[in-house]
PDB file of C-alpha atoms in Angstrom:
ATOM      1  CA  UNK A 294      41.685 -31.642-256.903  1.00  0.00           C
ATOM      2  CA  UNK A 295      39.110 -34.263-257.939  1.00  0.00           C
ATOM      3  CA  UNK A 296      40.459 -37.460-258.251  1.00  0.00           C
ATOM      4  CA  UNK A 297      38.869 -40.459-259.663  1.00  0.00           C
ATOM      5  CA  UNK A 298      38.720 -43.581-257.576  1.00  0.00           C
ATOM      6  CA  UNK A 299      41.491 -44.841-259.508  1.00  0.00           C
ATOM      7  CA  UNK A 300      43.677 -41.839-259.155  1.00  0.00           C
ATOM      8  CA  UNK A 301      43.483 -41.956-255.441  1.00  0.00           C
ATOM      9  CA  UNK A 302      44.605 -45.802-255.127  1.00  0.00           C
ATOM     10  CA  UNK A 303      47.858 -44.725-257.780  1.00  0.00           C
ATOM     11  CA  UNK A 304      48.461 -42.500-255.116  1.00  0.00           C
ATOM     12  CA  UNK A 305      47.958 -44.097-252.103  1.00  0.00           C
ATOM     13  CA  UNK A 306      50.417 -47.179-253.367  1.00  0.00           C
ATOM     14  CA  UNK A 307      52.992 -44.556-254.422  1.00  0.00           C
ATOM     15  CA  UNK A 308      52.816 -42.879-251.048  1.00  0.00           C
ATOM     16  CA  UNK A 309      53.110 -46.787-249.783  1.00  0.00           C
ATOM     17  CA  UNK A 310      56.331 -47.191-251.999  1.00  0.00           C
ATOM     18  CA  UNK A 311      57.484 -44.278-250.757  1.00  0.00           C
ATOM     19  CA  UNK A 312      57.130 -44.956-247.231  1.00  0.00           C
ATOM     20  CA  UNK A 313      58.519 -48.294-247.970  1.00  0.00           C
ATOM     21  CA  UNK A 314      61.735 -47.316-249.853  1.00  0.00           C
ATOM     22  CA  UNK A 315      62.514 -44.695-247.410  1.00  0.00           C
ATOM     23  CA  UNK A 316      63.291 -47.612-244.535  1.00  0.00           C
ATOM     24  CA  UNK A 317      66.297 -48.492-246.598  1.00  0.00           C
ATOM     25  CA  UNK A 318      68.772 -46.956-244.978  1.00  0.00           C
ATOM     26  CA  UNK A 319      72.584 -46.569-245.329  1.00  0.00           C
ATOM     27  CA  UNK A 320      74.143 -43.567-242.633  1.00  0.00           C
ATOM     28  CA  UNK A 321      77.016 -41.741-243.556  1.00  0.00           C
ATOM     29  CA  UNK A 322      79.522 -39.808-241.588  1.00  0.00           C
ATOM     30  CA  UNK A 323      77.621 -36.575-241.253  1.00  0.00           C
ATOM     31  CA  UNK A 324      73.793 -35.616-241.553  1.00  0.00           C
ATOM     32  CA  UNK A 325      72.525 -36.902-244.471  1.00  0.00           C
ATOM     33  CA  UNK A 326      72.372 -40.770-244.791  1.00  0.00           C
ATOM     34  CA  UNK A 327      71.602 -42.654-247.941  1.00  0.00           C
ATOM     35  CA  UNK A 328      68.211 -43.583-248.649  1.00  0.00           C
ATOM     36  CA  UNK A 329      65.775 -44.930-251.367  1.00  0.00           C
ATOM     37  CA  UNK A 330      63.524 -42.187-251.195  1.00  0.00           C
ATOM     38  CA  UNK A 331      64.305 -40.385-254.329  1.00  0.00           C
ATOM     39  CA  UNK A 332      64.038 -43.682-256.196  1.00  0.00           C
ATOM     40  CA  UNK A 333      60.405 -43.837-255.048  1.00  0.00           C
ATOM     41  CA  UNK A 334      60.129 -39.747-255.748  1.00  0.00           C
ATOM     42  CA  UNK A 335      61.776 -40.618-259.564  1.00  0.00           C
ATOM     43  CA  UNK A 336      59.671 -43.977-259.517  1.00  0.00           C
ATOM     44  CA  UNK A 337      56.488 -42.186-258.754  1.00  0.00           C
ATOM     45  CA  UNK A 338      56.965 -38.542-260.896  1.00  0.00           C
ATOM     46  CA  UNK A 339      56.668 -40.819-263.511  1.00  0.00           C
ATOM     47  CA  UNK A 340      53.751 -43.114-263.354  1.00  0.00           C
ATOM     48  CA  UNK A 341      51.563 -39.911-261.949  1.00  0.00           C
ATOM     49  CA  UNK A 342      50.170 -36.686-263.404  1.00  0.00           C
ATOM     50  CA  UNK A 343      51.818 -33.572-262.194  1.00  0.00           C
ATOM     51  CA  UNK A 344      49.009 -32.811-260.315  1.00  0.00           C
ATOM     52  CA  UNK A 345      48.912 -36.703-258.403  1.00  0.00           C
ATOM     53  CA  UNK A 346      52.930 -36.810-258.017  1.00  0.00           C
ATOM     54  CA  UNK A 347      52.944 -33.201-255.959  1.00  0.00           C
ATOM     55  CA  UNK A 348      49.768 -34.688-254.067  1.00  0.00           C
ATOM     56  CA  UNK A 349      51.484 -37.942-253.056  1.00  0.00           C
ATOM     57  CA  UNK A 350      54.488 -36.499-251.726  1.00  0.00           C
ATOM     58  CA  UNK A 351      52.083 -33.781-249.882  1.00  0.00           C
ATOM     59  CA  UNK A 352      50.443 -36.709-248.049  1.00  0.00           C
ATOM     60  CA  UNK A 353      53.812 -38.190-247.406  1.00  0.00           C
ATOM     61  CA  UNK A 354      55.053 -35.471-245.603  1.00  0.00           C
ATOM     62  CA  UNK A 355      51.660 -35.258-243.942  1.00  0.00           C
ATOM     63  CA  UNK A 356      52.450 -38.384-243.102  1.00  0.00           C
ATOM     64  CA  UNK A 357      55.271 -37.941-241.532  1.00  0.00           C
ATOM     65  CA  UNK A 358      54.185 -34.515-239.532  1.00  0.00           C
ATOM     66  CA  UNK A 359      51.481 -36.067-237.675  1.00  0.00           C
ATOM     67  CA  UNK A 360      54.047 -38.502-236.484  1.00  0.00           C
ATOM     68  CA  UNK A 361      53.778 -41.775-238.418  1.00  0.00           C
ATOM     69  CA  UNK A 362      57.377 -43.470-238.722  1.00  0.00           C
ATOM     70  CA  UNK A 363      57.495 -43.177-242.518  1.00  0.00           C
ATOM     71  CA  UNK A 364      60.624 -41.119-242.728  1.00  0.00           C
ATOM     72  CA  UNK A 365      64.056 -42.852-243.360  1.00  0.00           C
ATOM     73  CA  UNK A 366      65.150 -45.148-239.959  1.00  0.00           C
ATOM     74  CA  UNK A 367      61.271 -44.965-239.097  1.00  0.00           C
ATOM     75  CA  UNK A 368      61.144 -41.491-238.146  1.00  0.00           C
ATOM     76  CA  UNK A 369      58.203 -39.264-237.942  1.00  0.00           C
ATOM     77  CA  UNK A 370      56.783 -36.418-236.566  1.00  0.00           C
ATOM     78  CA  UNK A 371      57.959 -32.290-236.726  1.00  0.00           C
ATOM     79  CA  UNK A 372      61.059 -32.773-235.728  1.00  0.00           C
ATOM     80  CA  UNK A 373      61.813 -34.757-238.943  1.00  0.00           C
ATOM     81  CA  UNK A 374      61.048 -32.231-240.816  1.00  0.00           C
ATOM     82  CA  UNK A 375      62.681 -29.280-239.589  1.00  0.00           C
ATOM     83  CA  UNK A 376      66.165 -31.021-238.660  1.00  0.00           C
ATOM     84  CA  UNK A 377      68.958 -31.169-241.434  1.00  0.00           C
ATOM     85  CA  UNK A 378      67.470 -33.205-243.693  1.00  0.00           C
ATOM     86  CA  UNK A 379      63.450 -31.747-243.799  1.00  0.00           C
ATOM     87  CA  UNK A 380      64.706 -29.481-246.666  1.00  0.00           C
ATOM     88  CA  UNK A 381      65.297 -32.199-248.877  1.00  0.00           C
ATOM     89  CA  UNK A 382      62.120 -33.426-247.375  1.00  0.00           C
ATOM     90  CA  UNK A 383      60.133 -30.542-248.779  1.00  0.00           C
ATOM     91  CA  UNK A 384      61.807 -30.694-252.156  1.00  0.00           C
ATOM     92  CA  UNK A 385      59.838 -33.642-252.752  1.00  0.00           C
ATOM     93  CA  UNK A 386      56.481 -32.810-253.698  1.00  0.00           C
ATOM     94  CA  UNK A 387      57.791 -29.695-256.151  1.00  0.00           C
ATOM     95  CA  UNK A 388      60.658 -32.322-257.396  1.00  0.00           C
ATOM     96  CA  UNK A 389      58.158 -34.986-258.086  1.00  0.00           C
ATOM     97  CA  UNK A 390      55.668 -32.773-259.961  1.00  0.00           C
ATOM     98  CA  UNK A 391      58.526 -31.048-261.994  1.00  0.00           C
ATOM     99  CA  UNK A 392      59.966 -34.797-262.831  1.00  0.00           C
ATOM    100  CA  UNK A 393      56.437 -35.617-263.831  1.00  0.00           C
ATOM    101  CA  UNK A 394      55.910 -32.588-266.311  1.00  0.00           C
ATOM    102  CA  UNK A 395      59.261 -32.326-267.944  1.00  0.00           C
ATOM    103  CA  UNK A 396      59.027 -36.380-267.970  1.00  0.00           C
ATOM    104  CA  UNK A 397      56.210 -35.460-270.504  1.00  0.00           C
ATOM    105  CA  UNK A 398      58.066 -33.130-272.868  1.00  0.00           C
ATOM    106  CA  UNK A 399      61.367 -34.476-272.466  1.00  0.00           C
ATOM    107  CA  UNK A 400      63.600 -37.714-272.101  1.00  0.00           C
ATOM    108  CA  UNK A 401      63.008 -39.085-268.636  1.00  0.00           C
ATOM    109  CA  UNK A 402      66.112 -39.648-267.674  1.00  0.00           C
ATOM    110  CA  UNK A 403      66.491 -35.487-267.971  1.00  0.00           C
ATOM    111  CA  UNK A 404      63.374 -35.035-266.119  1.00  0.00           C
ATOM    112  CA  UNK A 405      64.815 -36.811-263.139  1.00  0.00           C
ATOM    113  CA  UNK A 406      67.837 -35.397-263.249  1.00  0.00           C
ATOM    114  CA  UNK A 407      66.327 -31.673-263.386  1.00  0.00           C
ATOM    115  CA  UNK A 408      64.908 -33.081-260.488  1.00  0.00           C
ATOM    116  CA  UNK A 409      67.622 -33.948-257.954  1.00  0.00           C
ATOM    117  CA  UNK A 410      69.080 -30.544-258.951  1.00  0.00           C
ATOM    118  CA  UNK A 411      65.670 -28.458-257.580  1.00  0.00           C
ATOM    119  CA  UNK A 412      66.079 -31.694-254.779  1.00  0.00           C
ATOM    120  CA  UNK A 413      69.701 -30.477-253.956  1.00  0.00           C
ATOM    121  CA  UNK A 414      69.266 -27.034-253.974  1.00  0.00           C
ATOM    122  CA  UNK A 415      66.633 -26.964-251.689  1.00  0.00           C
ATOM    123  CA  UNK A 416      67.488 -29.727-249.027  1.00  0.00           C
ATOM    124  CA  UNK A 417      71.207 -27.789-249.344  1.00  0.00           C
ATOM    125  CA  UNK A 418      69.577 -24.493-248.504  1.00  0.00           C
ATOM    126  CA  UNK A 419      67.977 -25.654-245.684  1.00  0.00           C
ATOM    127  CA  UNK A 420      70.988 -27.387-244.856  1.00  0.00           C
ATOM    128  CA  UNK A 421      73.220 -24.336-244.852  1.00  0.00           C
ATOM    129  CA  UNK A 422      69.994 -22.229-243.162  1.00  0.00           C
ATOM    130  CA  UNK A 423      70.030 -24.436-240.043  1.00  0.00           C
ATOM    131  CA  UNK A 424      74.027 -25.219-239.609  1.00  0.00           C
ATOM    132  CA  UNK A 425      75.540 -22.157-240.615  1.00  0.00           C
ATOM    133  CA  UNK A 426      77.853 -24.278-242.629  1.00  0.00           C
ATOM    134  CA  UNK A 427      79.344 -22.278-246.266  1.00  0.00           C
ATOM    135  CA  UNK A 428      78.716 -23.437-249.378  1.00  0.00           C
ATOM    136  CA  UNK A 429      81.486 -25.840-250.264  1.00  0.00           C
ATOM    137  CA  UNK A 430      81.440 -27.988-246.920  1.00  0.00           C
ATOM    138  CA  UNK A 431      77.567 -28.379-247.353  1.00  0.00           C
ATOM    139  CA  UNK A 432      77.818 -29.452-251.437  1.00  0.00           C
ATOM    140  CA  UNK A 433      80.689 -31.973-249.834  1.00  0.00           C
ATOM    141  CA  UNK A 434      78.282 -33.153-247.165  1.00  0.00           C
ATOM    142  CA  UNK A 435      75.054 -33.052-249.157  1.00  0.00           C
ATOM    143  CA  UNK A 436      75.420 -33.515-252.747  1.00  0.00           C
ATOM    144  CA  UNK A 437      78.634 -34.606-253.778  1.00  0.00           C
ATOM    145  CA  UNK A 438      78.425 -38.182-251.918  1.00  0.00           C
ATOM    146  CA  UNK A 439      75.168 -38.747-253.528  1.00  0.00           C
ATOM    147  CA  UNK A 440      76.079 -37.779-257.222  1.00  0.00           C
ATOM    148  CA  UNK A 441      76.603 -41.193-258.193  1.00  0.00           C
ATOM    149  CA  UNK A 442      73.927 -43.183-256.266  1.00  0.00           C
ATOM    150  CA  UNK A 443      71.363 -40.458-257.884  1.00  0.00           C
ATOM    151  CA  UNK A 444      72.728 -41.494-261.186  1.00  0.00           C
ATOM    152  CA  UNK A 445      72.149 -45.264-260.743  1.00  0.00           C
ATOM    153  CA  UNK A 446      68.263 -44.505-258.935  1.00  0.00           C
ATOM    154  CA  UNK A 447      67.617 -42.455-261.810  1.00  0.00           C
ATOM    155  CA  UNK A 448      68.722 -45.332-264.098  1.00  0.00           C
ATOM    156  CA  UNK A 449      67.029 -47.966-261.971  1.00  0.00           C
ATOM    157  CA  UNK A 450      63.580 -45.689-261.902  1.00  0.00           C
ATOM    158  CA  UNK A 451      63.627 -45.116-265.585  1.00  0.00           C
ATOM    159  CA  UNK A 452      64.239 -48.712-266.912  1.00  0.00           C
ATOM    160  CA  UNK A 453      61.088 -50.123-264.249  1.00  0.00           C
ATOM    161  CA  UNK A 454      59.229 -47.314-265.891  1.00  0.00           C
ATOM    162  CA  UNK A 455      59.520 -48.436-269.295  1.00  0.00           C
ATOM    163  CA  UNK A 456      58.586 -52.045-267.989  1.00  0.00           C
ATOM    164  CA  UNK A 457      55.520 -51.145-266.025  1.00  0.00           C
ATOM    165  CA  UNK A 458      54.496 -48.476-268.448  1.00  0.00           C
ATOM    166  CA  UNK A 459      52.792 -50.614-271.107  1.00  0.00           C
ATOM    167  CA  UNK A 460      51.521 -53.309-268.744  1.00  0.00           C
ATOM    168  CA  UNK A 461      49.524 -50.741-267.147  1.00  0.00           C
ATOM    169  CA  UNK A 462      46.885 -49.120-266.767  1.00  0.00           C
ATOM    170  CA  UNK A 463      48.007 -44.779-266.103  1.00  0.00           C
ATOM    171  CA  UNK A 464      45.921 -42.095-265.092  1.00  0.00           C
ATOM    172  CA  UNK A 465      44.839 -39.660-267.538  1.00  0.00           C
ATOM    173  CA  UNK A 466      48.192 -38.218-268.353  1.00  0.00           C
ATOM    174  CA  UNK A 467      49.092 -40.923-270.800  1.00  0.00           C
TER     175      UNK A 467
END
């Protein structure tokens, strides 16, 4: 990875979004609260390159490991990531790179939504991995709730996109 100067301040304020958005917090009856996370992930897989989206949600979660309270509800640190939630966690950097590729081929509002899928899948799997919970209860508890704020993000991410997009300078996908 060689990254201009540039490249690496992209990142670093998308990694600062990131950690931003993710203090917004709304908890739900269950394990998986509500969060602006993904709107940062959508936000972000779009401005960068493959390549810088994967990297910025790597450093996140790096981030987070080492113990730095940039998780949702200021949380950091291992535990983070291997409780309920780290699945969705580690769906991140793949989500955001996917976004940002398919974003390039494709309308963006698909790309995100391609997205959340590889985003749900994952963080259910986990899910279902740690709490022995079936199929049905954990698509209740994970994904079904979230359907429609996902929608809305998405729609939010996209329409700052095609603001920002021409009244800046991007990185050497565009």
């Amino acid at each position: 990875m060689n990254f201009k100067v540039k490249e690496i301040c992209y990142c670093a304020l998308m990694v600062c979004l990131l950690a931003l958005l993710s203090q917004i917090k709304i908890d739900l009856p269950g394990y998986v609260p509500i969060t602006l996370q993904t709107l940062a992930v959508y936000l972000l897989s779009l401005v960068l390159t493959p390549q810088e989206a994967f990297f910025t949600c790597f450093v996140y979660l790096l981030m987070g490991a080492i113990g730095l309270p940039v998780f949702a509800g200021f949380h950091g640190g291992i535990a983070s990531l291997v409780g309920y939630t780290g699945g969705y966690l580690f769906a991140f950097p793949i989500m955001a790179m996917l976004i940002s590729y398919l974003s390039r081929k494709y309308s963006s509002y698909i790309a995100c939504f391609i997205g959340s899928l590889v985003c749900y899948i994952i963080g259910t799997a986990w899910f279902m991995l740690l709490t022995k919970m079936a199929l049905g209860p954990s698509l209740m508890m994970c994904v079904i709730p979230f359907i429609p704020g996902d929608f809305v993000k998405i729609l939010i991410s996209v329409m700052i996109y095609n603001k920002i997009k021409d009244r800046i300078s991007l990185t050497s996908a565009f």
